[in-house]
Amino acid sequence: MSLIAPSPRPSATSAPRVLVVEDEAALSLLLAYNLEAEGYVVDRVENGDAVELQLAEVPPDLVILDWMLPGVSGLEICRRMRAREATRQLPVIMLTARGEESEKVRGLAVGADDYVVKPFSVPELMARVKALLRRALPERIAGQLTAGDVELDRERHRVRRAGRDIHLGPTEYRLLEFLLERKGRVFSRGQLLDHVWGQSAEIDERTVDVHVGRLRKALSRGREPDPLRTVRGAGYAFDESFGRG
Ligand code: CA
C-alpha cells in the first residue's frame, strides 16, 4: 500500500448533522434540500417510532421535529429526548400546524428550543437552525478556530501561529481543523482515516503518522511547544491545555 494519500473528502468532518423528523414527504424533501444547500448533512425519518433508533445510531447535532407524526408524537419524542443524558442538550426545533399560544407553551414546556408554525418561511427556519447551532456548537460553526497562538481561519483557509503564516497541504489542514474542533479528544489512526480521509479510503494507517509528522513540523518552530499529543497505543489529540500557560 502506498503512503501517498488522496486528498481528503471536503466538508465531511465539520458539517453539522441535522435530523428531519417529518411525515409529509414533500416538506421533508424541501427541508433536506435547503439544509443541504446550507452545507449540513441531513438524515430523514418519517415515523415517530423510528426516531429513537436513529438518534442512537447516527447522533445528529440538531433535530427538526414535527409534532403530529405516525407512531410516537413529536411532543413525546422531545420529552423522552430531554429525559435521556445523551440527548438532553440536543437542539430541537418543533414544527406544528397548530398555532395556538397554548400549544406553543406545551412544546416549549417539554424542552423544545424553538417552535415554528406551519406554513413557515424556509429562509426563516434556516436562520433559526443556524442560530441554534451557533449556540450549541460554537467551535464547529465558527469561521475561526483558535488555541493559544494557533489560529485557523476557515473562510480564508489560512493557518497562523504567533502571527506568522503556516503553509499546510490540504490533508494537514483538514487534520488540524478536525483535531482543533475537538480539542482534547483522542482519535485512533483508523478514526482519523474515516473522518479526515473518508470511509472509502483504503490507506495504510501509517499514512496518518506521516501527515501528523508533517503537520507538527509545519506548526512548531524552534522551542515552540507542540500542540499535538501522541497518545501511545491510542492515537492523536490536539492538546486541550495548549496555550493555557
Ligand atoms: Ca405531520
PDB file of C-alpha atoms and ligand atoms in Angstrom:
ATOM      1  CA  MET A   1       0.000   0.000   0.000  1.00  0.00           C
ATOM      2  CA  SER A   2       1.161   3.470  -0.797  1.00  0.00           C
ATOM      3  CA  LEU A   3       1.862   6.133   1.734  1.00  0.00           C
ATOM      4  CA  ILE A   4       0.719   8.778  -0.697  1.00  0.00           C
ATOM      5  CA  ALA A   5      -2.828   9.597   0.255  1.00  0.00           C
ATOM      6  CA  PRO A   6      -5.574  11.059  -1.902  1.00  0.00           C
ATOM      7  CA  SER A   7      -6.978  14.432  -0.878  1.00  0.00           C
ATOM      8  CA  PRO A   8      -9.481  14.225   1.937  1.00  0.00           C
ATOM      9  CA  ARG A   9     -13.193  14.477   1.233  1.00  0.00           C
ATOM     10  CA  PRO A  10     -14.285  18.081   1.670  1.00  0.00           C
ATOM     11  CA  SER A  11     -16.766  19.019   4.399  1.00  0.00           C
ATOM     12  CA  ALA A  12     -17.098  15.501   5.788  1.00  0.00           C
ATOM     13  CA  THR A  13     -15.638  16.347   9.157  1.00  0.00           C
ATOM     14  CA  SER A  14     -17.154  19.567  10.313  1.00  0.00           C
ATOM     15  CA  ALA A  15     -20.579  19.845   8.665  1.00  0.00           C
ATOM     16  CA  PRO A  16     -23.258  19.772  11.359  1.00  0.00           C
ATOM     17  CA  ARG A  17     -25.719  16.904  11.049  1.00  0.00           C
ATOM     18  CA  VAL A  18     -29.444  17.674  11.086  1.00  0.00           C
ATOM     19  CA  LEU A  19     -32.163  15.079  11.609  1.00  0.00           C
ATOM     20  CA  VAL A  20     -35.505  15.934   9.981  1.00  0.00           C
ATOM     21  CA  VAL A  21     -38.457  14.097  11.532  1.00  0.00           C
ATOM     22  CA  GLU A  22     -41.416  14.849   9.292  1.00  0.00           C
ATOM     23  CA  ASP A  23     -44.042  12.547   7.766  1.00  0.00           C
ATOM     24  CA  GLU A  24     -45.064  14.847   4.904  1.00  0.00           C
ATOM     25  CA  ALA A  25     -42.681  13.624   2.235  1.00  0.00           C
ATOM     26  CA  ALA A  26     -42.765  16.828   0.161  1.00  0.00           C
ATOM     27  CA  LEU A  27     -41.955  19.017   3.153  1.00  0.00           C
ATOM     28  CA  SER A  28     -39.274  16.623   4.373  1.00  0.00           C
ATOM     29  CA  LEU A  29     -37.588  16.733   0.964  1.00  0.00           C
ATOM     30  CA  LEU A  30     -37.862  20.501   0.767  1.00  0.00           C
ATOM     31  CA  LEU A  31     -36.214  20.845   4.169  1.00  0.00           C
ATOM     32  CA  ALA A  32     -33.478  18.355   3.291  1.00  0.00           C
ATOM     33  CA  TYR A  33     -32.771  20.177   0.036  1.00  0.00           C
ATOM     34  CA  ASN A  34     -32.466  23.542   1.760  1.00  0.00           C
ATOM     35  CA  LEU A  35     -30.436  22.227   4.686  1.00  0.00           C
ATOM     36  CA  GLU A  36     -28.000  20.523   2.329  1.00  0.00           C
ATOM     37  CA  ALA A  37     -27.677  23.762   0.385  1.00  0.00           C
ATOM     38  CA  GLU A  38     -26.614  25.382   3.674  1.00  0.00           C
ATOM     39  CA  GLY A  39     -23.880  22.779   3.986  1.00  0.00           C
ATOM     40  CA  TYR A  40     -25.440  20.484   6.574  1.00  0.00           C
ATOM     41  CA  VAL A  41     -25.547  16.705   6.426  1.00  0.00           C
ATOM     42  CA  VAL A  42     -29.192  15.627   6.581  1.00  0.00           C
ATOM     43  CA  ASP A  43     -30.877  12.443   7.778  1.00  0.00           C
ATOM     44  CA  ARG A  44     -34.632  11.969   7.444  1.00  0.00           C
ATOM     45  CA  VAL A  45     -37.119   9.916   9.416  1.00  0.00           C
ATOM     46  CA  GLU A  46     -40.860   9.823   8.669  1.00  0.00           C
ATOM     47  CA  ASN A  47     -42.239   7.814  11.564  1.00  0.00           C
ATOM     48  CA  GLY A  48     -42.089   8.715  15.233  1.00  0.00           C
ATOM     49  CA  ASP A  49     -41.329   5.111  16.170  1.00  0.00           C
ATOM     50  CA  ALA A  50     -38.068   5.190  14.185  1.00  0.00           C
ATOM     51  CA  VAL A  51     -36.615   8.242  15.906  1.00  0.00           C
ATOM     52  CA  GLU A  52     -35.004   6.647  18.945  1.00  0.00           C
ATOM     53  CA  LEU A  53     -33.053   4.125  16.915  1.00  0.00           C
ATOM     54  CA  GLN A  54     -31.939   6.832  14.502  1.00  0.00           C
ATOM     55  CA  LEU A  55     -30.764   9.060  17.389  1.00  0.00           C
ATOM     56  CA  ALA A  56     -28.760   6.194  18.828  1.00  0.00           C
ATOM     57  CA  GLU A  57     -27.222   5.073  15.547  1.00  0.00           C
ATOM     58  CA  VAL A  58     -26.443   8.406  13.918  1.00  0.00           C
ATOM     59  CA  PRO A  59     -26.425  11.135  16.555  1.00  0.00           C
ATOM     60  CA  PRO A  60     -27.372  14.473  14.989  1.00  0.00           C
ATOM     61  CA  ASP A  61     -26.334  17.979  16.065  1.00  0.00           C
ATOM     62  CA  LEU A  62     -29.881  19.326  15.756  1.00  0.00           C
ATOM     63  CA  VAL A  63     -33.372  17.885  15.284  1.00  0.00           C
ATOM     64  CA  ILE A  64     -36.261  19.410  13.344  1.00  0.00           C
ATOM     65  CA  LEU A  65     -39.230  17.618  14.827  1.00  0.00           C
ATOM     66  CA  ASP A  66     -42.784  17.596  13.519  1.00  0.00           C
ATOM     67  CA  TRP A  67     -45.411  17.459  16.234  1.00  0.00           C
ATOM     68  CA  MET A  68     -48.009  15.266  14.505  1.00  0.00           C
ATOM     69  CA  LEU A  69     -46.386  12.034  13.382  1.00  0.00           C
ATOM     70  CA  PRO A  70     -47.423   8.442  12.807  1.00  0.00           C
ATOM     71  CA  GLY A  71     -46.225   6.464  15.827  1.00  0.00           C
ATOM     72  CA  VAL A  72     -44.827   8.348  18.788  1.00  0.00           C
ATOM     73  CA  SER A  73     -45.730  12.066  18.649  1.00  0.00           C
ATOM     74  CA  GLY A  74     -43.134  14.790  18.325  1.00  0.00           C
ATOM     75  CA  LEU A  75     -44.118  16.093  21.737  1.00  0.00           C
ATOM     76  CA  GLU A  76     -43.462  12.712  23.351  1.00  0.00           C
ATOM     77  CA  ILE A  77     -40.195  12.256  21.405  1.00  0.00           C
ATOM     78  CA  CYS A  78     -38.988  15.609  22.699  1.00  0.00           C
ATOM     79  CA  ARG A  79     -39.959  14.713  26.258  1.00  0.00           C
ATOM     80  CA  ARG A  80     -38.031  11.438  26.026  1.00  0.00           C
ATOM     81  CA  MET A  81     -35.003  13.131  24.498  1.00  0.00           C
ATOM     82  CA  ARG A  82     -34.840  15.548  27.408  1.00  0.00           C
ATOM     83  CA  ALA A  83     -35.066  12.696  29.918  1.00  0.00           C
ATOM     84  CA  ARG A  84     -32.005  10.984  28.471  1.00  0.00           C
ATOM     85  CA  GLU A  85     -28.461  12.095  29.167  1.00  0.00           C
ATOM     86  CA  ALA A  86     -27.203  11.609  25.590  1.00  0.00           C
ATOM     87  CA  THR A  87     -29.870  13.850  24.060  1.00  0.00           C
ATOM     88  CA  ARG A  88     -30.644  16.249  26.909  1.00  0.00           C
ATOM     89  CA  GLN A  89     -28.784  19.163  25.328  1.00  0.00           C
ATOM     90  CA  LEU A  90     -29.562  18.357  21.700  1.00  0.00           C
ATOM     91  CA  PRO A  91     -31.134  21.403  19.994  1.00  0.00           C
ATOM     92  CA  VAL A  92     -34.734  20.759  18.903  1.00  0.00           C
ATOM     93  CA  ILE A  93     -36.973  22.871  16.686  1.00  0.00           C
ATOM     94  CA  MET A  94     -40.615  21.740  16.818  1.00  0.00           C
ATOM     95  CA  LEU A  95     -42.815  22.113  13.753  1.00  0.00           C
ATOM     96  CA  THR A  96     -46.530  22.214  14.032  1.00  0.00           C
ATOM     97  CA  ALA A  97     -49.651  23.067  12.108  1.00  0.00           C
ATOM     98  CA  ARG A  98     -51.224  24.416  15.247  1.00  0.00           C
ATOM     99  CA  GLY A  99     -50.603  27.987  16.101  1.00  0.00           C
ATOM    100  CA  GLU A 100     -52.374  28.299  19.395  1.00  0.00           C
ATOM    101  CA  GLU A 101     -50.371  30.015  22.074  1.00  0.00           C
ATOM    102  CA  SER A 102     -51.161  27.174  24.486  1.00  0.00           C
ATOM    103  CA  GLU A 103     -49.681  24.628  22.071  1.00  0.00           C
ATOM    104  CA  LYS A 104     -46.538  26.651  21.813  1.00  0.00           C
ATOM    105  CA  VAL A 105     -46.271  26.691  25.568  1.00  0.00           C
ATOM    106  CA  ARG A 106     -46.654  22.887  25.636  1.00  0.00           C
ATOM    107  CA  GLY A 107     -43.941  22.493  23.002  1.00  0.00           C
ATOM    108  CA  LEU A 108     -41.521  24.652  24.919  1.00  0.00           C
ATOM    109  CA  ALA A 109     -42.524  23.029  28.214  1.00  0.00           C
ATOM    110  CA  VAL A 110     -41.277  19.620  27.045  1.00  0.00           C
ATOM    111  CA  GLY A 111     -37.952  21.212  26.225  1.00  0.00           C
ATOM    112  CA  ALA A 112     -38.024  22.270  22.564  1.00  0.00           C
ATOM    113  CA  ASP A 113     -35.546  25.108  21.967  1.00  0.00           C
ATOM    114  CA  ASP A 114     -37.677  26.718  19.296  1.00  0.00           C
ATOM    115  CA  TYR A 115     -41.114  26.361  17.823  1.00  0.00           C
ATOM    116  CA  VAL A 116     -42.199  27.065  14.244  1.00  0.00           C
ATOM    117  CA  VAL A 117     -45.771  27.122  12.967  1.00  0.00           C
ATOM    118  CA  LYS A 118     -46.651  25.727   9.542  1.00  0.00           C
ATOM    119  CA  PRO A 119     -46.734  27.110   6.952  1.00  0.00           C
ATOM    120  CA  PHE A 120     -43.415  28.771   7.655  1.00  0.00           C
ATOM    121  CA  SER A 121     -40.862  30.537   5.529  1.00  0.00           C
ATOM    122  CA  VAL A 122     -37.925  28.263   4.706  1.00  0.00           C
ATOM    123  CA  PRO A 123     -35.300  31.051   4.976  1.00  0.00           C
ATOM    124  CA  GLU A 124     -36.625  31.888   8.420  1.00  0.00           C
ATOM    125  CA  LEU A 125     -36.379  28.273   9.540  1.00  0.00           C
ATOM    126  CA  MET A 126     -32.834  28.102   8.124  1.00  0.00           C
ATOM    127  CA  ALA A 127     -31.938  31.212  10.117  1.00  0.00           C
ATOM    128  CA  ARG A 128     -33.267  29.584  13.294  1.00  0.00           C
ATOM    129  CA  VAL A 129     -31.329  26.395  12.599  1.00  0.00           C
ATOM    130  CA  LYS A 130     -28.177  28.421  12.169  1.00  0.00           C
ATOM    131  CA  ALA A 131     -28.769  30.448  15.326  1.00  0.00           C
ATOM    132  CA  LEU A 132     -29.333  27.314  17.416  1.00  0.00           C
ATOM    133  CA  LEU A 133     -26.287  25.552  16.017  1.00  0.00           C
ATOM    134  CA  ARG A 134     -24.167  28.617  16.592  1.00  0.00           C
ATOM    135  CA  ARG A 135     -25.141  28.493  20.230  1.00  0.00           C
ATOM    136  CA  ALA A 136     -24.768  24.721  20.585  1.00  0.00           C
ATOM    137  CA  LEU A 137     -21.614  24.181  18.538  1.00  0.00           C
ATOM    138  CA  PRO A 138     -19.648  27.416  18.535  1.00  0.00           C
ATOM    139  CA  GLU A 139     -16.437  25.662  17.526  1.00  0.00           C
ATOM    140  CA  ARG A 140     -17.993  23.782  14.649  1.00  0.00           C
ATOM    141  CA  ILE A 141     -19.719  26.822  13.183  1.00  0.00           C
ATOM    142  CA  ALA A 142     -17.135  29.471  13.933  1.00  0.00           C
ATOM    143  CA  GLY A 143     -15.264  30.887  10.974  1.00  0.00           C
ATOM    144  CA  GLN A 144     -12.149  30.866  13.090  1.00  0.00           C
ATOM    145  CA  LEU A 145     -10.712  28.264  15.446  1.00  0.00           C
ATOM    146  CA  THR A 146      -8.131  29.373  17.972  1.00  0.00           C
ATOM    147  CA  ALA A 147      -5.964  27.630  20.542  1.00  0.00           C
ATOM    148  CA  GLY A 148      -3.155  29.544  22.196  1.00  0.00           C
ATOM    149  CA  ASP A 149      -1.175  31.210  19.417  1.00  0.00           C
ATOM    150  CA  VAL A 150      -2.530  28.892  16.715  1.00  0.00           C
ATOM    151  CA  GLU A 151      -5.352  30.260  14.541  1.00  0.00           C
ATOM    152  CA  LEU A 152      -7.227  28.517  11.756  1.00  0.00           C
ATOM    153  CA  ASP A 153      -9.338  30.759   9.556  1.00  0.00           C
ATOM    154  CA  ARG A 154     -11.879  28.640   7.708  1.00  0.00           C
ATOM    155  CA  GLU A 155     -13.101  31.346   5.384  1.00  0.00           C
ATOM    156  CA  ARG A 156      -9.629  32.229   4.165  1.00  0.00           C
ATOM    157  CA  HIS A 157      -8.380  28.656   4.537  1.00  0.00           C
ATOM    158  CA  ARG A 158      -5.394  30.018   6.370  1.00  0.00           C
ATOM    159  CA  VAL A 159      -3.422  28.927   9.430  1.00  0.00           C
ATOM    160  CA  ARG A 160      -1.253  31.213  11.511  1.00  0.00           C
ATOM    161  CA  ARG A 161       0.925  30.703  14.549  1.00  0.00           C
ATOM    162  CA  ALA A 162       2.189  33.598  16.630  1.00  0.00           C
ATOM    163  CA  GLY A 163       1.248  35.862  13.731  1.00  0.00           C
ATOM    164  CA  ARG A 164       3.178  34.049  11.005  1.00  0.00           C
ATOM    165  CA  ASP A 165       1.569  32.137   8.148  1.00  0.00           C
ATOM    166  CA  ILE A 166       1.787  28.376   8.315  1.00  0.00           C
ATOM    167  CA  HIS A 167       1.653  26.676   4.940  1.00  0.00           C
ATOM    168  CA  LEU A 168      -0.104  23.323   5.046  1.00  0.00           C
ATOM    169  CA  GLY A 169      -1.056  20.775   2.440  1.00  0.00           C
ATOM    170  CA  PRO A 170      -4.790  20.007   2.154  1.00  0.00           C
ATOM    171  CA  THR A 171      -4.553  16.868   4.269  1.00  0.00           C
ATOM    172  CA  GLU A 172      -2.603  18.566   7.067  1.00  0.00           C
ATOM    173  CA  TYR A 173      -5.133  21.402   7.004  1.00  0.00           C
ATOM    174  CA  ARG A 174      -8.094  19.012   7.386  1.00  0.00           C
ATOM    175  CA  LEU A 175      -6.296  17.101  10.135  1.00  0.00           C
ATOM    176  CA  LEU A 176      -5.613  20.265  12.081  1.00  0.00           C
ATOM    177  CA  GLU A 177      -9.176  21.507  11.583  1.00  0.00           C
ATOM    178  CA  PHE A 178     -10.628  18.186  12.723  1.00  0.00           C
ATOM    179  CA  LEU A 179      -8.465  17.940  15.855  1.00  0.00           C
ATOM    180  CA  LEU A 180      -8.829  21.624  16.714  1.00  0.00           C
ATOM    181  CA  GLU A 181     -12.619  21.348  16.583  1.00  0.00           C
ATOM    182  CA  ARG A 182     -12.426  18.555  19.125  1.00  0.00           C
ATOM    183  CA  LYS A 183      -9.643  19.674  21.421  1.00  0.00           C
ATOM    184  CA  GLY A 184      -8.617  17.107  23.998  1.00  0.00           C
ATOM    185  CA  ARG A 185     -10.318  14.158  22.334  1.00  0.00           C
ATOM    186  CA  VAL A 186      -8.033  11.329  21.299  1.00  0.00           C
ATOM    187  CA  PHE A 187      -8.600   9.746  17.887  1.00  0.00           C
ATOM    188  CA  SER A 188      -7.139   6.469  16.704  1.00  0.00           C
ATOM    189  CA  ARG A 189      -5.436   6.305  13.317  1.00  0.00           C
ATOM    190  CA  GLY A 190      -8.439   4.399  11.978  1.00  0.00           C
ATOM    191  CA  GLN A 191     -10.850   7.067  13.209  1.00  0.00           C
ATOM    192  CA  LEU A 192      -8.742   9.800  11.661  1.00  0.00           C
ATOM    193  CA  LEU A 193      -8.710   7.921   8.358  1.00  0.00           C
ATOM    194  CA  ASP A 194     -12.506   7.637   8.479  1.00  0.00           C
ATOM    195  CA  HIS A 195     -13.124  11.247   9.377  1.00  0.00           C
ATOM    196  CA  VAL A 196     -10.374  13.133   7.615  1.00  0.00           C
ATOM    197  CA  TRP A 197      -9.741  10.983   4.536  1.00  0.00           C
ATOM    198  CA  GLY A 198     -13.226   9.491   4.192  1.00  0.00           C
ATOM    199  CA  GLN A 199     -14.515   5.994   4.786  1.00  0.00           C
ATOM    200  CA  SER A 200     -13.904   4.827   1.252  1.00  0.00           C
ATOM    201  CA  ALA A 201     -10.202   5.460   1.545  1.00  0.00           C
ATOM    202  CA  GLU A 202      -8.141   2.302   1.770  1.00  0.00           C
ATOM    203  CA  ILE A 203      -4.956   3.668   3.162  1.00  0.00           C
ATOM    204  CA  ASP A 204      -2.326   2.297   5.442  1.00  0.00           C
ATOM    205  CA  GLU A 205      -2.643   3.636   8.979  1.00  0.00           C
ATOM    206  CA  ARG A 206       0.997   4.702   8.874  1.00  0.00           C
ATOM    207  CA  THR A 207      -0.136   7.393   6.453  1.00  0.00           C
ATOM    208  CA  VAL A 208      -1.711   9.148   9.417  1.00  0.00           C
ATOM    209  CA  ASP A 209       1.650   9.214  11.196  1.00  0.00           C
ATOM    210  CA  VAL A 210       3.278  10.701   8.105  1.00  0.00           C
ATOM    211  CA  HIS A 211       0.756  13.534   7.889  1.00  0.00           C
ATOM    212  CA  VAL A 212       0.760  14.206  11.632  1.00  0.00           C
ATOM    213  CA  GLY A 213       4.552  14.432  11.387  1.00  0.00           C
ATOM    214  CA  ARG A 214       4.302  16.986   8.592  1.00  0.00           C
ATOM    215  CA  LEU A 215       1.699  18.962  10.488  1.00  0.00           C
ATOM    216  CA  ARG A 216       3.911  19.054  13.580  1.00  0.00           C
ATOM    217  CA  LYS A 217       6.904  20.153  11.607  1.00  0.00           C
ATOM    218  CA  ALA A 218       4.938  22.950   9.966  1.00  0.00           C
ATOM    219  CA  LEU A 219       3.368  24.158  13.213  1.00  0.00           C
ATOM    220  CA  SER A 220       6.318  24.352  15.567  1.00  0.00           C
ATOM    221  CA  ARG A 221       9.479  26.336  15.148  1.00  0.00           C
ATOM    222  CA  GLY A 222      12.456  26.313  17.496  1.00  0.00           C
ATOM    223  CA  ARG A 223      11.315  25.770  21.055  1.00  0.00           C
ATOM    224  CA  GLU A 224       7.649  26.383  20.479  1.00  0.00           C
ATOM    225  CA  PRO A 225       5.546  23.828  22.319  1.00  0.00           C
ATOM    226  CA  ASP A 226       3.968  21.085  20.223  1.00  0.00           C
ATOM    227  CA  PRO A 227       0.168  21.406  20.336  1.00  0.00           C
ATOM    228  CA  LEU A 228      -0.380  17.837  19.135  1.00  0.00           C
ATOM    229  CA  ARG A 229      -0.326  14.988  21.569  1.00  0.00           C
ATOM    230  CA  THR A 230       0.627  11.420  20.697  1.00  0.00           C
ATOM    231  CA  VAL A 231      -1.150   9.005  22.991  1.00  0.00           C
ATOM    232  CA  ARG A 232       0.719   5.746  22.952  1.00  0.00           C
ATOM    233  CA  GLY A 233      -1.466   2.888  21.797  1.00  0.00           C
ATOM    234  CA  ALA A 234      -4.437   5.206  21.291  1.00  0.00           C
ATOM    235  CA  GLY A 235      -3.771   7.872  18.692  1.00  0.00           C
ATOM    236  CA  TYR A 236      -3.567  11.631  18.451  1.00  0.00           C
ATOM    237  CA  ALA A 237      -5.212  14.668  20.000  1.00  0.00           C
ATOM    238  CA  PHE A 238      -4.924  18.416  19.977  1.00  0.00           C
ATOM    239  CA  ASP A 239      -3.678  19.203  23.478  1.00  0.00           C
ATOM    240  CA  GLU A 240      -6.563  20.916  25.294  1.00  0.00           C
ATOM    241  CA  SER A 241      -4.215  22.578  27.748  1.00  0.00           C
ATOM    242  CA  PHE A 242      -2.199  24.095  24.877  1.00  0.00           C
ATOM    243  CA  GLY A 243      -1.979  27.864  25.164  1.00  0.00           C
ATOM    244  CA  ARG A 244      -3.416  27.967  28.665  1.00  0.00           C
ATOM    245  CA  GLY A 245       0.003  28.527  30.096  1.00  0.00           C
TER     246      GLY A 245
HETATM  247 CA    CA B   1     -47.099  15.702  10.440  1.00  0.00          CA
END
